[in-house]
């Protein structure tokens, strides 16, 4: 049993539930990553880069940091484990996580997914061991979200049997590229493939950029992206190529081959489809960025909740001590709904990692529908988790007052380092459009391409009949929903079936409306295809947001169903109520506008949420302790004063033994 305010909750049971199927990987990190790997506050950019580069090569082998790679090259073919590893690294140091992500996720992952056996045999071992550091050079100064329009060219010459890699103008230089400014010796470079005078769309080449002494190779210009808001330990840089000769066999040719005579062939005829199939194989990066954002959110919440249990402000008549800030309703309103959302997203992420592991871990052919569903889910949850991180870490900073602003209390670096997670691995707004497009077309052709939004009316023609696919615990969710009586007034807002139905209704209604508007637009704006989409873009984004909310709630419900310990299950069920009702509360306007809530019921929800906060108050500490973040990893000066808390726990202690109502 846990000695803090935890009622009858056995903390070990809660941790087992949250640690999930990759508990071994999580525990290996907790055991092997000591103080040496923690961030150093106040260091310069150069110091941070030097330290992170060194630490990257010192990561203990027990962590299985490159576990996603095939066993024959030294990996363990554990795709899910590699995602969990980056979540854990994110709780230690986000620069370290991102640098590792660039090396083994983006760079190594691209060689693995886009290359063929000769590339694997020649490079994977050295990539895994860190003998070769590399970059993933896709983004250009001129094109970030729309990478299909990259301007770098790679033109084949049958005479020399080499490609000519070239940056035609400044906007085509590779920008923001991790590992480029300091450490990268090679890069996977994305460019337009041209052979026999014909373009075949974006492909990738493995290109050496530095010699053994670290000097740029002839024709390669390397720049530094300069000081950044955060992630000081990651050396982001710029790359330009002046007619660099790249041997034919350095084309990563799993999806497109060029014969000696320059003949192009590919198993996928359509350029756009091929490119988005290639990108789809790189989905791992997006899944790990979402997970890492949630991991950082958990660190911030742990700090804020623990601080709120020692920090007192203002006294109250009749009490011998001032009030703990966690006892203020306003403070609970900040921390607890964010904590509930973090739990909900945790279960959604766990489900996503399992799906990724199944799709990418198997040997058999990949089911296309499942692959696209996975890409859509990865995009949506990446956006949800990174936005939640940005909002929550800021809130936690404020919840710690002035102390939250000091570097020694960790929150400033969590904030600065996770900020860009909303942008890299796909800008969140752009990712939500991918989610919506998948929903609108039922994951049919051209799903990955965004240019269809502007160019053709095909989506409006393709939009499918409305069938919402349940995502988790299908039969349980059907049962809960069908048990809801027709008249809302007869059912409590804490009824799970009612909550699920409310989420589903919102998504269905929004999707239905978007389809109607797109079809209407297609009929009246035939000559203005861009306007067909642009005029409903806000609506389309709302569909995606409602979908992600539903997927997240369904995953939470499934996770609770799988929890064996009754007390833990009861606690999670209360947290799930808080998540569901906070989402409904935040979208009250929509529910009222669409007659889904009466004004009386809408007001009642606010009261029920406040009641849940009171009920969960004694379990706040348990809920963050469930994340099992080692004390040293929090690396936070204000928490080191925590022992003083023993003498200050009075009023709060009395209520803390109360059990969770089942
Ligand atoms: C620290 C850092 C590290 C990075 N590391 C790498 C790396 O290693 N390798 C690599 O290849 N890249 C890397 N990137 C690049 C990153 O992936 C891009 O910045 C990202 O994809 C966004 O592209 P952009 O910056 O051009 O933004 P833009 O695409 O210009 O977006 C700007 C704004 O326009 C909006 N917008 C764009 N299109 C639409 C649309 N259709 N509808 C509505 N709104 C739209 C976006 O929502 C956004 O708010 C990194 C970036 C950073 C900052």
PDB file of C-alpha atoms and ligand atoms in Angstrom, residues 98 102 106 135-147 174-179 188 190 228 230-231 234 236 387 420 423-430 433 450 453 530 534 537 541, ligand 1:
ATOM      1  CA  UNK A  98      14.672  13.844 -29.843  1.00  0.00           C
ATOM      2  CA  UNK A 102      16.375  11.399 -35.187  1.00  0.00           C
ATOM      3  CA  UNK A 106      13.837   8.977 -38.474  1.00  0.00           C
ATOM      4  CA  UNK A 135      19.878  12.902 -40.586  1.00  0.00           C
ATOM      5  CA  UNK A 136      16.400  12.739 -42.021  1.00  0.00           C
ATOM      6  CA  UNK A 137      16.478  15.561 -44.543  1.00  0.00           C
ATOM      7  CA  UNK A 138      13.001  16.137 -45.852  1.00  0.00           C
ATOM      8  CA  UNK A 139      11.808  19.664 -44.955  1.00  0.00           C
ATOM      9  CA  UNK A 140      13.000  22.568 -47.091  1.00  0.00           C
ATOM     10  CA  UNK A 141      12.903  26.245 -46.242  1.00  0.00           C
ATOM     11  CA  UNK A 142      10.111  26.674 -48.771  1.00  0.00           C
ATOM     12  CA  UNK A 143       8.144  23.483 -48.109  1.00  0.00           C
ATOM     13  CA  UNK A 144       7.384  21.967 -44.724  1.00  0.00           C
ATOM     14  CA  UNK A 145       3.806  20.748 -44.564  1.00  0.00           C
ATOM     15  CA  UNK A 146       3.505  20.210 -48.304  1.00  0.00           C
ATOM     16  CA  UNK A 147       6.502  17.961 -48.804  1.00  0.00           C
ATOM     17  CA  UNK A 174      17.012  21.430 -46.338  1.00  0.00           C
ATOM     18  CA  UNK A 175      16.104  23.212 -43.129  1.00  0.00           C
ATOM     19  CA  UNK A 176      15.735  22.440 -39.384  1.00  0.00           C
ATOM     20  CA  UNK A 177      17.369  19.058 -39.959  1.00  0.00           C
ATOM     21  CA  UNK A 178      18.261  17.232 -36.734  1.00  0.00           C
ATOM     22  CA  UNK A 179      21.860  15.927 -36.476  1.00  0.00           C
ATOM     23  CA  UNK A 188      18.485  10.342 -45.984  1.00  0.00           C
ATOM     24  CA  UNK A 190      14.277  13.489 -50.048  1.00  0.00           C
ATOM     25  CA  UNK A 228      16.201  27.727 -30.734  1.00  0.00           C
ATOM     26  CA  UNK A 230      14.293  24.713 -26.649  1.00  0.00           C
ATOM     27  CA  UNK A 231      15.866  21.320 -27.386  1.00  0.00           C
ATOM     28  CA  UNK A 234      19.802  18.826 -30.696  1.00  0.00           C
ATOM     29  CA  UNK A 236      19.453  21.326 -36.110  1.00  0.00           C
ATOM     30  CA  UNK A 387      -1.558  20.243 -27.898  1.00  0.00           C
ATOM     31  CA  UNK A 420       7.726  22.416 -31.160  1.00  0.00           C
ATOM     32  CA  UNK A 423       4.829  21.418 -35.386  1.00  0.00           C
ATOM     33  CA  UNK A 424       7.407  18.752 -36.186  1.00  0.00           C
ATOM     34  CA  UNK A 425       6.459  15.258 -37.339  1.00  0.00           C
ATOM     35  CA  UNK A 426       3.575  17.097 -39.028  1.00  0.00           C
ATOM     36  CA  UNK A 427       1.900  20.384 -38.117  1.00  0.00           C
ATOM     37  CA  UNK A 428      -1.127  19.596 -35.955  1.00  0.00           C
ATOM     38  CA  UNK A 429      -3.664  21.492 -38.049  1.00  0.00           C
ATOM     39  CA  UNK A 430      -2.461  19.752 -41.186  1.00  0.00           C
ATOM     40  CA  UNK A 433      -7.079  17.425 -41.988  1.00  0.00           C
ATOM     41  CA  UNK A 450      -3.650  16.878 -49.020  1.00  0.00           C
ATOM     42  CA  UNK A 453      -8.391  19.276 -50.927  1.00  0.00           C
ATOM     43  CA  UNK A 530     -10.284  25.295 -53.711  1.00  0.00           C
ATOM     44  CA  UNK A 534     -11.655  26.041 -47.829  1.00  0.00           C
ATOM     45  CA  UNK A 537     -12.221  23.886 -43.343  1.00  0.00           C
ATOM     46  CA  UNK A 541     -11.264  20.227 -38.419  1.00  0.00           C
TER      47      UNK A 541
HETATM   48  C1  LIG B   1      13.251  21.849 -33.944  1.00  0.00           C
HETATM   49  C2  LIG B   1      12.815  21.297 -35.261  1.00  0.00           C
HETATM   50  C3  LIG B   1      13.314  20.089 -35.700  1.00  0.00           C
HETATM   51  C4  LIG B   1      12.972  19.587 -36.951  1.00  0.00           C
HETATM   52  N1  LIG B   1      13.567  18.436 -37.411  1.00  0.00           N
HETATM   53  C5  LIG B   1      13.365  18.055 -38.691  1.00  0.00           C
HETATM   54  C6  LIG B   1      14.113  16.969 -39.245  1.00  0.00           C
HETATM   55  O1  LIG B   1      14.966  16.371 -38.591  1.00  0.00           O
HETATM   56  N2  LIG B   1      13.892  16.628 -40.538  1.00  0.00           N
HETATM   57  C7  LIG B   1      12.957  17.276 -41.307  1.00  0.00           C
HETATM   58  O2  LIG B   1      12.802  16.901 -42.474  1.00  0.00           O
HETATM   59  N3  LIG B   1      12.237  18.308 -40.813  1.00  0.00           N
HETATM   60  C8  LIG B   1      12.422  18.724 -39.526  1.00  0.00           C
HETATM   61  N4  LIG B   1      11.718  19.792 -39.023  1.00  0.00           N
HETATM   62  C9  LIG B   1      10.761  20.495 -39.875  1.00  0.00           C
HETATM   63  C10 LIG B   1       9.311  20.294 -39.477  1.00  0.00           C
HETATM   64  O3  LIG B   1       8.909  18.999 -39.777  1.00  0.00           O
HETATM   65  C11 LIG B   1       8.472  21.382 -40.177  1.00  0.00           C
HETATM   66  O4  LIG B   1       8.762  22.596 -39.541  1.00  0.00           O
HETATM   67  C12 LIG B   1       6.991  21.084 -40.128  1.00  0.00           C
HETATM   68  O5  LIG B   1       6.670  20.010 -40.955  1.00  0.00           O
HETATM   69  C13 LIG B   1       6.144  22.314 -40.525  1.00  0.00           C
HETATM   70  O6  LIG B   1       6.538  22.839 -41.722  1.00  0.00           O
HETATM   71  P1  LIG B   1       6.809  24.427 -41.848  1.00  0.00           P
HETATM   72  O7  LIG B   1       7.737  24.804 -40.760  1.00  0.00           O
HETATM   73  O8  LIG B   1       7.223  24.686 -43.240  1.00  0.00           O
HETATM   74  O9  LIG B   1       5.405  25.089 -41.531  1.00  0.00           O
HETATM   75  P2  LIG B   1       4.275  25.478 -42.590  1.00  0.00           P
HETATM   76  O10 LIG B   1       3.895  24.276 -43.358  1.00  0.00           O
HETATM   77  O11 LIG B   1       4.703  26.675 -43.343  1.00  0.00           O
HETATM   78  O12 LIG B   1       3.091  25.876 -41.597  1.00  0.00           O
HETATM   79  C14 LIG B   1       2.920  27.192 -41.090  1.00  0.00           C
HETATM   80  C15 LIG B   1       1.487  27.367 -40.639  1.00  0.00           C
HETATM   81  O13 LIG B   1       0.619  27.210 -41.759  1.00  0.00           O
HETATM   82  C16 LIG B   1      -0.449  26.363 -41.452  1.00  0.00           C
HETATM   83  N5  LIG B   1      -0.849  25.596 -42.645  1.00  0.00           N
HETATM   84  C17 LIG B   1      -0.042  24.991 -43.557  1.00  0.00           C
HETATM   85  N6  LIG B   1      -0.768  24.356 -44.484  1.00  0.00           N
HETATM   86  C18 LIG B   1      -2.071  24.521 -44.155  1.00  0.00           C
HETATM   87  C19 LIG B   1      -3.309  24.078 -44.717  1.00  0.00           C
HETATM   88  N7  LIG B   1      -3.373  23.285 -45.806  1.00  0.00           N
HETATM   89  N8  LIG B   1      -4.449  24.443 -44.079  1.00  0.00           N
HETATM   90  C20 LIG B   1      -4.418  25.219 -42.984  1.00  0.00           C
HETATM   91  N9  LIG B   1      -3.279  25.653 -42.417  1.00  0.00           N
HETATM   92  C21 LIG B   1      -2.106  25.311 -42.987  1.00  0.00           C
HETATM   93  C22 LIG B   1       0.075  25.449 -40.376  1.00  0.00           C
HETATM   94  O14 LIG B   1      -1.007  24.962 -39.557  1.00  0.00           O
HETATM   95  C23 LIG B   1       1.023  26.342 -39.609  1.00  0.00           C
HETATM   96  O15 LIG B   1       0.328  26.990 -38.578  1.00  0.00           O
HETATM   97  C24 LIG B   1      12.039  20.293 -37.752  1.00  0.00           C
HETATM   98  C25 LIG B   1      11.500  21.493 -37.287  1.00  0.00           C
HETATM   99  C26 LIG B   1      11.895  22.012 -36.087  1.00  0.00           C
HETATM  100  C27 LIG B   1      11.348  23.345 -35.658  1.00  0.00           C
END
